[in-house]
């Protein structure tokens, strides 16, 4: 017949198997979660890197230094053309000699004041356009540089997260290897493992009841023997 040692061993094995199964479910579930987090981080990393590449390309298209020089030159010219000394300057121009304002060696404005007014107006408009473009590019550069900086900070944070996730994955995979070495027929699938819970729990409960029943019978036998004696 069955011995108490056999029943205790069977119960111990069923308890160990159930504990291993619960551990396996938790470990595989944790690994699945880590892999999900890893993919999210890698996807975000790729997104930010692509965005920063576009920002770098956009920043190279700006002409802020050139525009600033243009604005400075136009502002100087406009200041001269609108100063009280412009008439003196106009009168001093000589054909064939370079104008200190526009650089031309031909001076149509000297004889025609209307042309000078028209040129001054055109210069004013050009100056306004250059200033507006300079301000626009400076604003865009500031916004893009800030975005690039924020993205870089997030990328550094993601790199740290990926490193931590990989370390956790390595540890969890090591724990799974221990389970797998004891239960080579178990699949590394949370649903498959979870579907085994009822069977393993039932086996444990059955072993507990058999041992409990065996112990009751042994006590009854001992009671009867004591009466007989």
Steps between C-alpha positions, in 0.01 A plus 500: 500500500589867505752616759500836676842571348366446149201724562711772659745487209214522248353798686837671519552451128155633416558808720841560339353464151219744579746750648725464194200550273393819679859626485519413130177689428631807687844483335365460145243774562777728625717417197208578268451835674871583475507413130198723447670787684820439302317523167326822608834653600669390177212637294510835684881506467473458122229769482710753695817423304317555170351823632842628612645418158229713338564780751874494427428519126258791555749689717758483219263683265486813715696810385490690826859633488466608135161658567637688800780642284249592229279676754797685645609618156152602393443677830821700454402593144148594604633713785718691256221545245265636763754716681521879478829467312354304206475814284865580566589142410296512179665823391846354566450201272720492190436283195746214489573512873348243734204609716573437872141384549417267212842451340385604155723710274198637312284751688155533349371630834717812491295667232164346583373535859196285426724206414672547835165500680399186311830330586463600864150351507620178336788480747260546790280216374799275442629575848161418654483170308852402605426587864179295493680202346785532751254509791309204355813289459628590846166397653491174304862424588428554869194274490677226302812517720281470810317203346831338408627548856182352649515205261865438591411501869221249438733284290747488789218396732386233253855365472508459878158331497606259225810407698290432813246298300773286342651433842158398636441280195832327553410431865150378411626278219742346748209424736303348214800278413485356852131418456561361152777270625249341740203498262632471144152426364361837618451760229622854551147626449296665776164379368623143461646505850186654651286230340691242710410662834173315558660161437797567727279644774270198476797262528623677811153495660466131417836419661401697813173311531667162448759576769231632734289187443802275551583671829140461623506129420829456681364679807190282496712185476708619792181573700361154432830337588505686831150379580593144408795511731 
